Amino acid sequence: PFVALTNKYLLEIMPAYHSKLEDDAIAQQACSCGIVPLKTNIRGPADAASPDEEDIIDETLNFFRANVFFRNFDVKGKADRTMIYLTLYTHYLLVKSEKINDRATAAKEFHNLAIKQFVIPGESGWPLGTLFPPPAGRTETDLFKAYFKQARDELGARLLDRLFDADGSKNKWWQSFSKRKFMGKELRD
């Protein structure tokens, strides 16, 4: 027999994946985003994460393909806001890599996208409206930009390992997710 499922029922049985990082473990924040530790060698304000534990970038990439199907995301903490931004940035990279067929070109493009200027909460062009409050001052603005520049660069480097197979060919399964928008939003140039 056919059973019609309502959106409310689906949300009750299939919630979005949230970050496992607890708010009380996050020492710093910028625009209500947790400045959480990262497993990276890229310089920036993030503390070093333990190499044997998942960091926010691992969580973002592991949950990306599931979370991208959700139009709503219930924010449960500061790390969730960080994950939302990084999920949108992952989608942005996938869109930018649609016409790139080799890993070296993609690596260069991802690095260039990571270090270029980007909009922050409170500026025109910010896609998430009031979900992220604008920075309170110049210090918070600089912290947000520096942290997400570092996180964007690291996320691009790790995404390459998933987007390209060991033989150098593109993983079409990952690339196909460039067509899906997380929460109906996307980052723009």
PDB file of C-alpha atoms in Angstrom, residues 2 8-9 14 26 48 51 56 72 101-102 111 114 125 136 146 150 159 166 174 177:
ATOM      1  CA  PHE A   2       1.105   3.531  -0.752  1.00  0.00           C
ATOM      2  CA  LYS A   8       6.850  17.126   9.137  1.00  0.00           C
ATOM      3  CA  TYR A   9       6.946  13.338   9.468  1.00  0.00           C
ATOM      4  CA  MET A  14      15.249  12.006   9.413  1.00  0.00           C
ATOM      5  CA  ILE A  26      34.487  26.199  22.078  1.00  0.00           C
ATOM      6  CA  ALA A  48      45.422  22.460  16.293  1.00  0.00           C
ATOM      7  CA  PRO A  51      44.990  14.167  14.550  1.00  0.00           C
ATOM      8  CA  ILE A  56      34.665  20.308  11.815  1.00  0.00           C
ATOM      9  CA  ASN A  72      15.957  23.492   6.869  1.00  0.00           C
ATOM     10  CA  ASN A 101      38.908  17.608 -15.060  1.00  0.00           C
ATOM     11  CA  ASP A 102      42.323  17.307 -13.419  1.00  0.00           C
ATOM     12  CA  HIS A 111      43.423  27.613  -3.178  1.00  0.00           C
ATOM     13  CA  ALA A 114      39.997  30.148  -0.477  1.00  0.00           C
ATOM     14  CA  GLY A 125      25.493  39.554  -0.725  1.00  0.00           C
ATOM     15  CA  ALA A 136      30.373  43.557  16.688  1.00  0.00           C
ATOM     16  CA  ALA A 146      41.048  34.806   9.163  1.00  0.00           C
ATOM     17  CA  GLN A 150      42.121  29.036   6.960  1.00  0.00           C
ATOM     18  CA  LEU A 159      37.771  17.846  -0.809  1.00  0.00           C
ATOM     19  CA  ALA A 166      43.455   7.663  -7.001  1.00  0.00           C
ATOM     20  CA  TRP A 174      30.725  13.654  -5.555  1.00  0.00           C
ATOM     21  CA  PHE A 177      26.108  17.095  -5.669  1.00  0.00           C
TER      22      PHE A 177
END
